[in-house]
Coordinates of C-alpha atoms and ligand atoms in Angstrom, one line a residue:
X281 CA 84.9 32.3 106.5
X282 CA 85.4 29.5 109.0
X283 CA 84.8 29.9 112.7
X284 CA 86.4 27.4 115.1
X285 CA 85.3 27.4 118.7
X286 CA 87.1 25.7 121.6
X287 CA 84.5 25.1 124.3
X288 CA 83.3 22.7 127.1
X289 CA 79.7 23.2 125.8
X290 CA 79.6 22.6 122.0
X291 CA 75.8 21.9 122.3
X292 CA 75.2 25.6 122.9
X293 CA 76.5 26.3 119.4
X294 CA 74.6 23.4 117.8
X295 CA 71.4 24.8 119.4
X296 CA 71.8 28.4 118.3
X297 CA 73.9 28.7 115.1
X298 CA 71.8 26.6 112.7
X299 CA 68.8 29.0 112.7
X300 CA 67.8 32.2 110.9
X301 CA 70.4 34.2 108.9
X302 CA 73.5 32.5 110.3
X303 CA 71.9 29.1 109.9
X304 CA 71.2 29.8 106.2
X305 CA 74.8 31.1 105.7
X306 CA 76.1 27.8 107.1
X307 CA 73.8 25.8 104.9
X308 CA 74.9 27.8 101.8
X309 CA 78.5 27.2 102.7
X310 CA 79.4 30.9 103.0
X311 CA 80.6 30.4 106.6
X312 CA 81.2 27.3 108.7
X313 CA 81.1 26.9 112.5
X314 CA 83.2 24.1 113.8
X315 CA 83.3 23.3 117.6
X316 CA 86.1 21.4 119.4
X317 CA 85.2 20.0 122.9
X318 CA 88.1 20.8 125.2
X319 CA 87.0 17.9 127.4
X320 CA 87.8 15.4 124.6
X321 CA 91.5 16.3 125.2
X322 CA 91.6 15.5 128.9
X323 CA 94.0 12.7 129.8
X324 CA 92.3 12.4 133.2
X325 CA 90.4 9.1 133.9
X326 CA 87.4 11.1 134.9
X327 CA 87.8 13.5 132.0
X328 CA 88.3 16.4 134.4
X329 CA 89.7 19.6 132.8
X330 CA 89.7 22.0 135.9
X331 CA 91.4 22.2 139.3
X332 CA 91.8 24.5 142.3
X333 CA 93.7 27.7 141.8
X334 CA 97.3 27.9 143.1
X335 CA 97.4 30.6 145.8
X336 CA 93.9 29.8 146.9
X337 CA 90.7 31.6 146.1
X338 CA 87.2 30.8 144.9
X339 CA 86.3 28.7 141.9
X340 CA 88.1 26.4 139.6
X341 CA 90.6 27.1 136.8
X342 CA 90.8 25.2 133.5
X343 CA 94.1 23.4 133.2
X344 CA 96.5 24.3 130.4
X345 CA 97.1 20.8 128.9
X346 CA 93.6 20.0 127.4
X347 CA 93.4 23.5 126.0
X348 CA 96.9 23.2 124.4
X349 CA 96.1 19.8 123.0
X350 CA 92.7 20.9 121.6
X351 CA 94.5 23.9 120.0
X352 CA 97.1 21.6 118.4
X353 CA 94.4 19.4 117.0
X354 CA 92.5 22.3 115.7
X355 CA 95.4 24.0 113.9
X356 CA 96.3 20.7 112.2
X357 CA 92.6 20.4 111.1
X358 CA 92.7 23.8 109.6
X359 CA 96.0 23.1 107.8
X360 CA 94.7 19.9 106.4
X361 CA 91.5 21.6 105.2
X362 CA 93.5 23.8 102.7
X363 CA 93.6 22.9 99.1
X364 CA 96.8 24.9 98.7
X365 CA 99.1 24.1 101.8
X366 CA 101.0 27.3 100.9
X367 CA 97.9 29.4 101.7
X368 CA 98.0 28.3 105.4
X369 CA 98.8 31.1 107.8
X370 CA 98.6 31.0 111.6
X371 CA 95.0 31.8 112.5
X372 CA 94.1 34.5 115.0
X373 CA 92.9 33.1 118.4
X374 CA 90.4 35.2 120.3
X375 CA 89.9 34.6 124.0
X376 CA 86.5 36.0 125.2
X377 CA 87.0 37.4 128.7
X378 CA 85.8 40.3 130.8
X379 CA 89.4 41.4 130.8
X380 CA 89.5 42.0 127.1
X381 CA 89.3 45.0 124.7
X382 CA 85.7 46.0 124.5
X383 CA 84.3 44.7 121.1
X384 CA 82.9 47.2 118.6
X385 CA 81.8 47.4 114.9
X386 CA 85.4 48.2 113.7
X387 CA 86.8 45.1 115.4
X388 CA 84.0 43.1 113.7
X389 CA 85.0 44.5 110.3
X390 CA 88.6 43.7 110.9
X391 CA 88.0 40.1 112.0
X392 CA 85.6 39.5 109.1
X393 CA 88.6 39.7 106.8
X394 CA 90.1 36.5 108.3
X395 CA 89.6 33.2 106.5
X396 CA 89.8 31.2 109.8
X397 CA 89.1 32.5 113.3
X398 CA 89.6 30.5 116.5
X399 CA 87.5 31.5 119.5
X400 CA 88.4 30.1 122.9
X401 CA 85.7 30.0 125.6
X402 CA 86.5 30.0 129.3
X403 CA 84.4 29.0 132.3
X404 CA 84.7 29.0 136.1
X405 CA 87.4 31.5 137.0
X406 CA 89.1 31.2 133.6
X407 CA 91.9 29.4 132.0
X408 CA 95.5 28.9 133.2
X409 CA 97.5 32.0 132.2
X410 CA 100.4 30.0 130.7
X411 CA 98.4 28.4 127.8
X412 CA 96.8 31.8 127.1
X413 CA 100.2 33.4 126.7
X414 CA 101.1 30.6 124.3
X415 CA 98.1 30.6 121.9
X416 CA 95.9 33.7 122.3
X417 CA 96.4 36.6 119.9
X418 CA 93.4 38.8 120.8
X419 CA 91.6 39.3 124.2
X420 CA 88.0 40.5 123.6
X421 CA 85.2 41.4 126.0
X422 CA 81.6 42.0 124.7
X423 CA 80.9 44.5 127.5
X424 CA 81.4 45.3 131.1
X425 CA 79.6 42.4 132.8
X426 CA 80.4 38.9 133.9
X427 CA 78.7 35.7 132.5
X428 CA 79.0 32.1 133.6
X429 CA 80.8 31.1 130.3
X430 CA 82.4 32.5 127.2
X431 CA 79.9 30.7 124.9
X432 CA 77.4 33.5 124.6
X433 CA 80.1 36.1 124.0
X434 CA 81.6 33.8 121.3
X435 CA 78.2 33.6 119.6
X436 CA 77.8 37.4 119.8
X437 CA 81.2 37.7 118.0
X438 CA 80.3 35.1 115.4
X439 CA 77.0 36.8 114.7
X440 CA 78.5 40.3 114.4
X441 CA 81.4 39.2 112.2
X442 CA 79.5 36.7 110.0
X443 CA 76.9 39.3 108.9
X444 CA 79.7 41.3 107.4
X445 CA 81.0 38.4 105.3
X446 CA 79.9 39.0 101.7
X447 CA 76.8 36.9 100.8
X448 CA 75.5 36.4 104.4
X449 CA 73.0 39.3 104.2
X450 CA 71.1 40.1 101.1
X451 CA 72.7 42.8 99.0
X452 CA 70.1 45.4 99.8
X453 CA 70.3 44.6 103.5
X454 CA 74.1 44.9 103.6
X455 CA 74.2 48.2 101.8
X456 CA 71.2 49.6 103.6
X457 CA 71.7 48.5 107.2
X458 CA 74.9 50.1 108.1
X459 CA 73.6 50.8 111.6
X460 CA 76.8 52.6 112.6
X461 CA 77.2 54.5 109.4
X462 CA 79.0 57.8 110.1
X463 CA 79.1 56.7 113.8
X464 CA 75.4 57.6 114.3
X465 CA 72.6 55.4 115.7
X466 CA 70.0 54.2 113.3
X467 CA 66.9 56.3 112.8
X468 CA 63.4 55.0 113.9
X469 CA 61.4 52.7 111.6
X470 CA 57.7 52.6 111.0
X471 CA 55.4 50.3 109.1
X472 CA 51.6 49.9 108.7
X473 CA 49.1 50.9 110.0
X474 CA 49.4 54.7 109.5
X475 CA 47.7 55.3 112.9
X476 CA 48.3 52.9 115.8
X477 CA 46.3 53.6 119.0
X478 CA 46.1 57.2 118.0
X479 CA 49.8 57.6 117.2
X480 CA 50.5 58.7 113.6
X481 CA 53.5 57.8 111.5
X482 CA 55.6 61.0 111.0
X483 CA 53.9 62.8 108.1
X484 CA 57.1 63.3 106.1
X485 CA 57.6 59.5 105.6
X486 CA 54.3 59.4 103.7
X487 CA 55.1 62.4 101.5
X488 CA 57.2 60.5 98.9
X489 CA 59.7 63.4 99.0
X490 CA 62.9 61.5 99.1
X491 CA 65.3 64.4 100.0
X492 CA 63.0 65.5 102.9
X493 CA 62.8 61.9 104.1
X494 CA 66.6 61.6 104.0
X495 CA 67.0 64.9 106.0
X496 CA 64.4 63.8 108.6
X497 CA 66.1 60.4 109.1
X498 CA 69.5 62.0 109.5
X499 CA 68.1 64.5 112.0
X500 CA 66.5 61.6 114.0
X501 CA 69.8 59.7 113.9
X502 CA 71.6 62.8 115.2
X503 CA 69.0 63.6 117.9
X504 CA 69.0 59.9 119.1
X505 CA 72.7 59.7 119.2
X506 CA 72.9 62.9 121.2
X507 CA 70.3 61.6 123.6
X508 CA 71.4 58.0 124.1
X509 CA 75.1 57.8 123.0
X510 CA 76.7 61.3 123.1
X511 CA 80.1 59.6 123.3
X512 CA 79.7 58.5 119.6
X513 CA 79.3 62.1 118.4
X514 CA 83.0 62.8 118.9
X515 CA 83.7 60.7 115.7
X516 CA 80.4 61.4 113.9
X517 CA 80.6 62.4 110.2
X518 CA 78.2 65.4 109.8
X519 CA 77.7 68.0 107.1
X520 CA 77.8 71.7 107.9
X521 CA 74.0 71.8 108.1
X522 CA 73.9 68.8 110.3
X523 CA 76.4 70.3 112.7
X524 CA 74.1 73.4 112.9
X525 CA 71.1 71.1 113.6
X526 CA 73.1 69.4 116.4
X527 CA 74.1 72.8 117.9
X528 CA 70.5 74.0 117.8
X529 CA 69.4 70.7 119.5
X530 CA 71.9 71.2 122.3
X531 CA 70.9 74.8 122.8
X532 CA 67.2 73.8 122.8
X533 CA 67.8 71.1 125.4
X534 CA 69.7 73.5 127.7
X535 CA 66.9 76.0 127.2
X536 CA 64.4 73.3 128.2
X537 CA 66.4 72.6 131.4
X538 CA 66.6 76.3 132.5
X539 CA 63.0 77.3 131.7
Ligands
4FD191 N1 82.1 40.4 129.0 C1 82.6 38.0 129.1 C2 83.3 36.9 128.7 C3 83.4 35.7 129.4 C4 82.6 35.7 130.6 C5 84.9 33.8 131.7 C6 87.4 34.5 132.5 C7 85.1 34.3 133.0 C8 81.8 37.8 130.3 C9 87.2 34.0 131.3 C10 86.4 34.6 133.4 C11 85.9 33.6 130.9 C12 82.5 39.3 128.4 C13 83.5 33.4 131.3 N2 81.9 36.7 131.0 N3 82.6 34.6 131.4 O1 82.9 39.3 127.2

């Protein structure tokens, strides 16, 4: 899969995306991360890309022209990179913005099916609306908070999407680490030593009794989801026994409150 990022700060990607698991995936040619500097497409003699907002207000707005030109260059680059020109289809263009649909694991799965993905990073008060209307296919937010630029959100998307591309994670890790499996939070993990500052690892995990361990972990996942993210339980996939466990848990908590 090929990620293409349109940004004013390509150094941020060069600094972060050649390390660890993503860095190795790039080295192995499983994914690529290509940046295009929007400033390179400024026709201004001072290479300016922003200006004051029409109608007044605080901050600066990125002008449509350099964004549109950078986009044209990029699409051409993607076209030319194809061995089979017939396989070219218009890539999706994600604009990362606080005004987008809030990103989740299902969106990461869907986007990981694309061969090429363009991510557009805004700054200041954003980008002129007209060029967004012309090129953007998906508006995505990584959560309800505001950052100084779209680069960190772009890297969050790339990381979340890339780890779902076959070959990026080891086979065991990809099968095992479905953190949102059945819409539940992951169970707690323990490693050596058996006792840390007087705190024992849960006894069942040392028992070697695989069915009991599985049951314990599922219950921990359910309890944790109920405690921290009850909104996820609406779509959780639970067995009859697990539903009963959850019901008992809820009754127990209510009992604790009123006693
Ligand atoms: N929550 C997010 C994305 C970008 C961002 C920006 C308009 C500001 C948060 C467009 C305004 C981009 C997010 C840059 N902050 N800041 O995903």
